[in-house]
mmCIF file of C-alpha atoms in Angstrom:
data_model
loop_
_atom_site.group_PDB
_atom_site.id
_atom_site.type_symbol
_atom_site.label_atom_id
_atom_site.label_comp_id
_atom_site.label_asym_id
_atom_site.label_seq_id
_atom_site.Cartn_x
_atom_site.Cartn_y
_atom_site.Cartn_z
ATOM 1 C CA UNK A 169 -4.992 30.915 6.258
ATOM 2 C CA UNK A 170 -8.403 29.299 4.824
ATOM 3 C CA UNK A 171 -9.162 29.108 0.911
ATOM 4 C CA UNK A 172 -12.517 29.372 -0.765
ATOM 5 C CA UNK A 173 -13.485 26.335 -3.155
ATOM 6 C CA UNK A 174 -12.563 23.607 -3.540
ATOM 7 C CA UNK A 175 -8.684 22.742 -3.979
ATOM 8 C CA UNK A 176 -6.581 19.065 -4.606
ATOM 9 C CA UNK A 177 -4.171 18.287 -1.876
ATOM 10 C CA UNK A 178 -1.257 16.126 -1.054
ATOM 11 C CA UNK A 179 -2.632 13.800 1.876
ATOM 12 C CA UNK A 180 1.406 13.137 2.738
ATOM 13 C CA UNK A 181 0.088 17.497 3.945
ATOM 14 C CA UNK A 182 -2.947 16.373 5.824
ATOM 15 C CA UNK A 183 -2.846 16.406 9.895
ATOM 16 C CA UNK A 184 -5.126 14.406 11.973
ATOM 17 C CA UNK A 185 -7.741 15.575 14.363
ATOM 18 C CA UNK A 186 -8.783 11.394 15.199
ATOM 19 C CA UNK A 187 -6.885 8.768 16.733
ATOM 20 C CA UNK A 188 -9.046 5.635 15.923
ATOM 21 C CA UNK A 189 -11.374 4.261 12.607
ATOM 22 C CA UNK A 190 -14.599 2.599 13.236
ATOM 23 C CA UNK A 191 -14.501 -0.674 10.406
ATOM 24 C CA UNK A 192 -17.915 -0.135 10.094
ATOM 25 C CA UNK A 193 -17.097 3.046 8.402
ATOM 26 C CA UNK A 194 -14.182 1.729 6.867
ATOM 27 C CA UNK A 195 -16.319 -1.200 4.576
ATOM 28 C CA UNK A 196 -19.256 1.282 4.191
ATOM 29 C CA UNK A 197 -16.906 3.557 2.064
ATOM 30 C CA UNK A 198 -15.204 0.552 0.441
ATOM 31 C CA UNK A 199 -18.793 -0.144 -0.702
ATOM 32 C CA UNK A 200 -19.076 2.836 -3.224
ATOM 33 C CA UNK A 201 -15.856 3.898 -3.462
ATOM 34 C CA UNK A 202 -14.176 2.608 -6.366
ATOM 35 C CA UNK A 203 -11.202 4.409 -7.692
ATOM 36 C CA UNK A 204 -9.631 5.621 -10.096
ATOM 37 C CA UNK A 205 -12.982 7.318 -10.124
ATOM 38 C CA UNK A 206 -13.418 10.205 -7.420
ATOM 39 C CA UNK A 207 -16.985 11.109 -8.805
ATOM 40 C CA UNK A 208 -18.547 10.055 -5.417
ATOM 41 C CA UNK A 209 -15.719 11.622 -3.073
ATOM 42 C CA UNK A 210 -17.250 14.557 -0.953
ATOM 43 C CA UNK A 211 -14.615 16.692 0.152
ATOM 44 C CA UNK A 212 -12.578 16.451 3.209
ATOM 45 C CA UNK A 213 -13.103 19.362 5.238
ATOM 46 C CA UNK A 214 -9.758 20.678 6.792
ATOM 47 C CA UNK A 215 -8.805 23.480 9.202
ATOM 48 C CA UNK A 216 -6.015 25.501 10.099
ATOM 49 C CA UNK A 217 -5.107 25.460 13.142
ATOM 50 C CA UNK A 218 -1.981 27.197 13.441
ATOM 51 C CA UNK A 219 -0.168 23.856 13.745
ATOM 52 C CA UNK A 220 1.406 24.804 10.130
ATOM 53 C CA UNK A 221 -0.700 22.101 8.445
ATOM 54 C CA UNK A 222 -4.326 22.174 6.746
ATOM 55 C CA UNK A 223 -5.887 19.654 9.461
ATOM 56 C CA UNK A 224 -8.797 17.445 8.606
ATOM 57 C CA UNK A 225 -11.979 18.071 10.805
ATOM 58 C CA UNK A 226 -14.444 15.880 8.617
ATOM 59 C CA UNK A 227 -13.397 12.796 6.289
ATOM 60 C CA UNK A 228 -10.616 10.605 8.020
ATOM 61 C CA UNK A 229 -11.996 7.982 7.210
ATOM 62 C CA UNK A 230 -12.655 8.544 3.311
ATOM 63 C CA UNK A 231 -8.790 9.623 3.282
ATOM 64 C CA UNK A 232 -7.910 6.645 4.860
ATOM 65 C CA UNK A 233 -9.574 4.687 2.271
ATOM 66 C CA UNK A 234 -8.382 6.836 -0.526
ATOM 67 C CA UNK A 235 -4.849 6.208 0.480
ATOM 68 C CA UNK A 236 -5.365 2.747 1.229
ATOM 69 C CA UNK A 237 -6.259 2.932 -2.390
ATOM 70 C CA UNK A 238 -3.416 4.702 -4.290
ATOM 71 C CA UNK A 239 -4.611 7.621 -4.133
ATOM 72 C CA UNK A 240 -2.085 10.150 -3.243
ATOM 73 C CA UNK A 241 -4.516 13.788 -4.189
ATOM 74 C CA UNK A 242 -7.438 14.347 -2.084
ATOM 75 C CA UNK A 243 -10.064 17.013 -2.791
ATOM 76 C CA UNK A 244 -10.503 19.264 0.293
ATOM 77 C CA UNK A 245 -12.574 22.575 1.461
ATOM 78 C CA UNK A 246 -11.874 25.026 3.718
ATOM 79 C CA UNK A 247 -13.768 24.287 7.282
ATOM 80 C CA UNK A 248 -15.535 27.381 8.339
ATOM 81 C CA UNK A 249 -18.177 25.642 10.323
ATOM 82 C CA UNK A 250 -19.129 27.205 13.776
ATOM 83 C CA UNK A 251 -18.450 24.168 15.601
ATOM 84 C CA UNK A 252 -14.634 24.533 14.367
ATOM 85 C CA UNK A 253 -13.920 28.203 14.652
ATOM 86 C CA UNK A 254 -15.379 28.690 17.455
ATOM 87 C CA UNK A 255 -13.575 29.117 20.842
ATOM 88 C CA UNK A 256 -15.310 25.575 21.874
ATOM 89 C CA UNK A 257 -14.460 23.942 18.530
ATOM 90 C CA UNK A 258 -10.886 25.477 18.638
ATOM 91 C CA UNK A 259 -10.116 24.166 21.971
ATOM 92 C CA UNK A 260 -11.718 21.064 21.275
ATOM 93 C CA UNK A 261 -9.959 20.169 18.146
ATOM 94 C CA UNK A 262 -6.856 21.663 19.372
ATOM 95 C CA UNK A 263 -6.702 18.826 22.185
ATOM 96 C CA UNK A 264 -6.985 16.293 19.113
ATOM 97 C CA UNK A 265 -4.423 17.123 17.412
ATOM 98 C CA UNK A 266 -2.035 16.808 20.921
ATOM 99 C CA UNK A 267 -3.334 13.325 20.929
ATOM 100 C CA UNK A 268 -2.571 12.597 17.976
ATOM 101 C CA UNK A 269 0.836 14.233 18.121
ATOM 102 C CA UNK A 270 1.161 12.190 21.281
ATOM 103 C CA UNK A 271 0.329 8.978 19.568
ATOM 104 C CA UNK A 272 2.917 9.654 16.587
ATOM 105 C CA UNK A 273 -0.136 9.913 14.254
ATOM 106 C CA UNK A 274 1.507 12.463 11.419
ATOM 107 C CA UNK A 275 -0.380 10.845 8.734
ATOM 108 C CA UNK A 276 -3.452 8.501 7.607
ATOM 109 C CA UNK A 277 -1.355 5.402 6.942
ATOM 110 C CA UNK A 278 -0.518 5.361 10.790
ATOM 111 C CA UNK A 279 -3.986 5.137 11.573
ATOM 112 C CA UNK A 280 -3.597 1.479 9.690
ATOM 113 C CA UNK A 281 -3.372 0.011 13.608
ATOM 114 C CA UNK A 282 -5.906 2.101 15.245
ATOM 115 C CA UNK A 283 -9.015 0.583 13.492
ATOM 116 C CA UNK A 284 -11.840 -0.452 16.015
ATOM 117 C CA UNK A 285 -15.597 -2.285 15.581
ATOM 118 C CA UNK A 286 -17.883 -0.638 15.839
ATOM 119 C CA UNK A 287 -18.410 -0.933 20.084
ATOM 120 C CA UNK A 288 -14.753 0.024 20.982
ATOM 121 C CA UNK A 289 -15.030 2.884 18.717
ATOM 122 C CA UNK A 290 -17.718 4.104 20.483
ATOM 123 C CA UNK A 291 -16.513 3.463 23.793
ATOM 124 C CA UNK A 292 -12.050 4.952 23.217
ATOM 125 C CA UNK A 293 -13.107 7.476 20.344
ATOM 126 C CA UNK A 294 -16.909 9.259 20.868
ATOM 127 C CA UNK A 295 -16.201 8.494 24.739
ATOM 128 C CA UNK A 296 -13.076 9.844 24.778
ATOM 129 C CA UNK A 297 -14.354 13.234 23.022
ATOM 130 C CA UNK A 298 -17.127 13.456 25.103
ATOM 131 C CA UNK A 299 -14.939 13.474 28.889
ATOM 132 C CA UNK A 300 -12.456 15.706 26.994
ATOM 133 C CA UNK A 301 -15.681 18.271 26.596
ATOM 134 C CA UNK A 302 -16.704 17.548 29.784
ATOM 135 C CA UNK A 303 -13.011 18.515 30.863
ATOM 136 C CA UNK A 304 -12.618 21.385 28.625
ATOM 137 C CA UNK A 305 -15.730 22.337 29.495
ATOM 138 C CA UNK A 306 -15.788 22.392 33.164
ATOM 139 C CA UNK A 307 -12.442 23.630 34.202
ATOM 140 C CA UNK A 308 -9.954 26.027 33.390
ATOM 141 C CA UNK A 309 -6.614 25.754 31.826
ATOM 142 C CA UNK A 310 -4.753 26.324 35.184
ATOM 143 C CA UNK A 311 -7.193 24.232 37.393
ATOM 144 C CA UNK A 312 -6.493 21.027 34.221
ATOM 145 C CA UNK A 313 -2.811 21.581 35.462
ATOM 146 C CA UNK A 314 -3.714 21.277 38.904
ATOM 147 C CA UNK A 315 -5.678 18.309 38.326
ATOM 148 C CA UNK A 316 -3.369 16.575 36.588
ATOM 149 C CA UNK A 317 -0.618 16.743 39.004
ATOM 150 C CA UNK A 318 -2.775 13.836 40.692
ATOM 151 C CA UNK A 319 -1.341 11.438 38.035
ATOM 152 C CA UNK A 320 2.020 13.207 37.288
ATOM 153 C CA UNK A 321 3.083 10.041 35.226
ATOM 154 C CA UNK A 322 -0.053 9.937 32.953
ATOM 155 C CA UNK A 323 -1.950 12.436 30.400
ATOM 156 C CA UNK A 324 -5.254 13.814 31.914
ATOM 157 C CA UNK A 325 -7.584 13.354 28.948
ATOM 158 C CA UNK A 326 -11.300 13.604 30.142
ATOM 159 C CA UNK A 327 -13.343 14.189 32.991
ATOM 160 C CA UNK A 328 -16.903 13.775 33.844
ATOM 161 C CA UNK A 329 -19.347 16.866 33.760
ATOM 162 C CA UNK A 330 -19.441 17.428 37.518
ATOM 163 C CA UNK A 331 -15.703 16.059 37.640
ATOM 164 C CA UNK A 332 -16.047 13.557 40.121
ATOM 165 C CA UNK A 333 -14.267 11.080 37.846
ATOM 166 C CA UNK A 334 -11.213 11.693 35.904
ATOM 167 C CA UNK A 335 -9.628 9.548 33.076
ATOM 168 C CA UNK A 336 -6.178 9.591 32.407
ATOM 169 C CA UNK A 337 -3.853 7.227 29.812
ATOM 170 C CA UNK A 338 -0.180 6.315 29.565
ATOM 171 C CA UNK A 339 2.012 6.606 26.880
ATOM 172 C CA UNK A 340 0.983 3.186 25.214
ATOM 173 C CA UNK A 341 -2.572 4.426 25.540
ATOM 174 C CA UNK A 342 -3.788 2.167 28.579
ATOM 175 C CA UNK A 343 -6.943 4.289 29.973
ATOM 176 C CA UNK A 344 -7.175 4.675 34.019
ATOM 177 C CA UNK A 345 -10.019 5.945 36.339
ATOM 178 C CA UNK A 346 -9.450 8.229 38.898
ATOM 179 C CA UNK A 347 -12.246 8.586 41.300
ATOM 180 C CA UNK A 348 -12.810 8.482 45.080
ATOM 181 C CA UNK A 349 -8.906 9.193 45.261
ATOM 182 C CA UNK A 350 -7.899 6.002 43.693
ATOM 183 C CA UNK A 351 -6.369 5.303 40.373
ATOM 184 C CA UNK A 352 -7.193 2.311 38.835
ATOM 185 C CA UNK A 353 -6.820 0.678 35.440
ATOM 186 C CA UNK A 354 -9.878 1.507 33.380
#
């Protein structure tokens, strides 16, 4: 259900494919972004991925900002990008949106809590995405539900490559380590 161009959308519309900010980013785009004016603003890049809502894949952050600001119209383009439509990307982002459907994150402003320097970013957000890949990666749907009967109480999120380690979270989002057949807080 993709459009060609460029087209002005509600962000109250947008879903989330991100469950954390990185400040850095945050006062970066504060820097040059000075509205009313939108001259600067790059399109978000959104996807549909049959979760009956045009999902952002690119630009969080700039929305978050924008909305932040008063700004309730965001221009957005159709995300046709291999690393989205393809069966990687598809899985991939797919698992995103759980998480953030998990986390109760149905819109920007709820990402208002979730904003992390620069170091935890790195560590909960581009770590996090890279065990999920790992995960995704290196298993297959029915052997993920096998593994995650090991922690029957928490989400199975990531794994490493040759999935000797697994990393699961609770509800609240506490991270735990699974390796050598013990669970412990991460």
């Amino acid at each position: 259900m993709g459009f060609d161009g460029i087209k002005l959308m509600n962000v109250d519309l947008l879903g989330l494919s991100q469950i954390y900010l990185n400040q850095n980013k945050i006062t970066s785009i504060m820097e040059w972004f000075h509205p009313p004016c939108m001259d600067n603003f790059k399109p978000l890049s959104v996807h549909d991925f049959g979760n009956n809502a045009y999902t952002i894949t690119d630009g969080h952050t700039r929305a978050y900002v924008a909305y932040q600001s008063g700004i309730s119209y965001l221009p957005v383009q159709y995300d046709n990008n291999d690393l989205v439509v393809g069966e990687v990307g598809q899985i991939l982002y797919k698992a995103d949106i759980e998480w953030c459907q998990r986390f109760q994150l149905s819109h920007i402003k709820r990402l208002e809590n979730r904003i992390l320097d620069n170091s935890s970013y790195q560590k909960l957000w581009i770590g996090r995405c890279d065990r999920s890949y790992d995960l995704l990666m290196n298993t297959s749907y029915s052997e993920r539900i096998s593994l995650q009967k090991i922690a029957p109480n928490l989400f199975l999120y990531g794994a490493t490559e040759d999935l000797s380690t697994l990393y699961f979270e609770n509800e609240a989002g506490e991270l735990f380590v699974y390796k050598n057949n013990i669970i412990l807080p991460e």
